[in-house]
Amino acid sequence: MKGALTGWRRNLAVLWLGTFIAGMGFSEVMPFLSLYVGQMGDFSKNELTMYSGITYAVTFFVVAVVSPLWGKLADRRGRKIMLLRSSLGMAFVIGAMGFVHNIWILILLRFLQGLCAGYIPNASALITPKESSGTAIGILTTGYVSGNLIGPILGGVLAQVFSIRLTFIITGILLLIVFVLSLTLVHESFKPSDAPIAKRDGSLLSQFKNPTLIITLLVSTMIIQMGNNSITPIISLYVKELMHNVGPITVVAGIIAALPGISTLLSAPRLGRLGDHRGADRILVFGFVFAILMYFPQGFVSSVWTLGLLRFMIGIYGALFPTVQTLLSKNTPRELTGTIFSWNQSFQAAGSMLGSLLGGAVSGWFDYNGVFIFTALSLLLNFIGVLIFIPSMRHPFAKHSVD
């Protein structure tokens, strides 16, 4: 028992570093991706906007479609091989982006990047012992959140000092390091189920004790991510408006954008441990209520300092992701863990697509503050759905809980 415990803790340490580098590598290229698209041709403003949107969205579309397929394969062949597939594939695809000069080849590579996705959900599936899943996922969350925080800053510096093209190549090298770490230091004792998943009785959902719970949690993942991404495209524009176009707008916008990640980094492990001891359902209820209360006033602030404070507080809501993953882990048969985590990634990718599209549309109809109100209302409807379809959530402080 002690040896097994040591094993998952060792994997957790290695995979934390892997998800940190992966998160940093993925986010490094995002701040200047549209600028890179502009280097692919002499585009008008409308063409540049259209091509940038396609380049950004195509990866999330592919991830949403293929993640369940990779998850099913992970449950049959093991999670480690999926880690190796994802990290090695990403290393070559993102590295190759530094050599392209045609927008359609860049879009093709972004398409292939979506096919290579899956490192983080398989890392989560590999290191989650049922009895400590909240703690493990909470700690792992700090890995890719930290990477996502540092990535844009590092990417901006690299692009400024070297070039955008060289930044893609450096990112590919970082992901190659993740592949080597996963290959040599991650250990998995994988035993496939006696019967192939496809031959089990009934559909995938019929193999869960509470299919309604699983569906509700997956939809929650999509709406939570939709809320995150609906805000991202307009944050810098909202900061510019609040600062009356005076001062270091890009610096302040970068800080404002990073604040939620900082508070998520601080809160996720603590809330994960609290969920293990007190019940993950309690954390989920708290997260929804807190997020709704924090999002509404962001649409009515008149000071960038107030916005910064609220954005920092909203990062605690980021702990909803590991909490949802914890509940999925604890309510999923071990042989289906990879499948359900990949479905979770698929719903998260769908939320990213919807958030970008709806955030842009809502800001066009109701100005920037409408996006925050729209996000708060979406979370409120999601929370109502959770209370309706997961009855135990109505009494999160009772003795029995969904986990």
XYZ file of N, CA and C in Angstrom, residues 21-22 24-29 32 90-91 94-95 155 158 166-176:
78
model
N 4.949 22.636 -18.134
C 5.622 22.955 -19.396
C 4.623 22.937 -20.551
N 3.697 21.952 -20.533
C 2.691 21.875 -21.594
C 1.792 23.112 -21.585
N 2.486 26.038 -20.380
C 3.301 27.169 -20.798
C 3.495 27.150 -22.312
N 3.766 25.962 -22.855
C 3.984 25.847 -24.294
C 2.749 26.190 -25.105
N 1.582 25.706 -24.657
C 0.349 25.973 -25.397
C -0.001 27.455 -25.366
N 0.193 28.106 -24.210
C -0.234 29.500 -24.055
C 0.787 30.497 -24.580
N 2.018 30.045 -24.809
C 3.070 30.945 -25.300
C 2.689 31.610 -26.611
N 2.066 30.844 -27.491
C 1.829 31.340 -28.852
C 0.519 32.093 -28.999
N 0.175 36.260 -29.681
C 0.567 36.857 -30.964
C 0.106 36.028 -32.161
N 2.400 17.248 -30.407
C 2.381 18.696 -30.214
C 3.756 19.305 -30.485
N 4.804 18.623 -30.050
C 6.155 19.146 -30.244
C 6.441 19.379 -31.724
N 3.580 22.124 -33.401
C 3.789 23.530 -33.028
C 5.151 24.011 -33.518
N 6.175 23.156 -33.431
C 7.475 23.530 -33.971
C 7.409 23.834 -35.460
N 6.175 34.043 -23.896
C 6.004 34.095 -25.343
C 6.176 35.500 -25.886
N 9.922 36.316 -25.788
C 10.650 35.590 -26.836
C 10.373 36.180 -28.213
N 10.611 31.908 -34.305
C 11.512 31.182 -33.408
C 10.794 30.781 -32.125
N 9.796 31.562 -31.710
C 9.029 31.212 -30.507
C 8.282 29.900 -30.700
N 7.729 29.676 -31.898
C 7.070 28.397 -32.173
C 8.061 27.243 -32.056
N 9.265 27.442 -32.570
C 10.282 26.387 -32.529
C 10.703 26.104 -31.094
N 10.897 27.162 -30.298
C 11.253 26.987 -28.886
C 10.148 26.248 -28.145
N 8.891 26.590 -28.455
C 7.755 25.907 -27.830
C 7.759 24.418 -28.175
N 8.063 24.101 -29.425
C 8.172 22.696 -29.826
C 9.242 21.959 -29.043
N 10.364 22.620 -28.800
C 11.451 22.007 -28.016
C 11.001 21.757 -26.577
N 10.280 22.709 -25.992
C 9.768 22.531 -24.630
C 8.848 21.317 -24.547
N 7.993 21.141 -25.548
C 7.066 20.006 -25.550
C 7.799 18.693 -25.793
N 8.915 18.758 -26.504
C 9.743 17.562 -26.677
C 10.336 17.146 -25.332
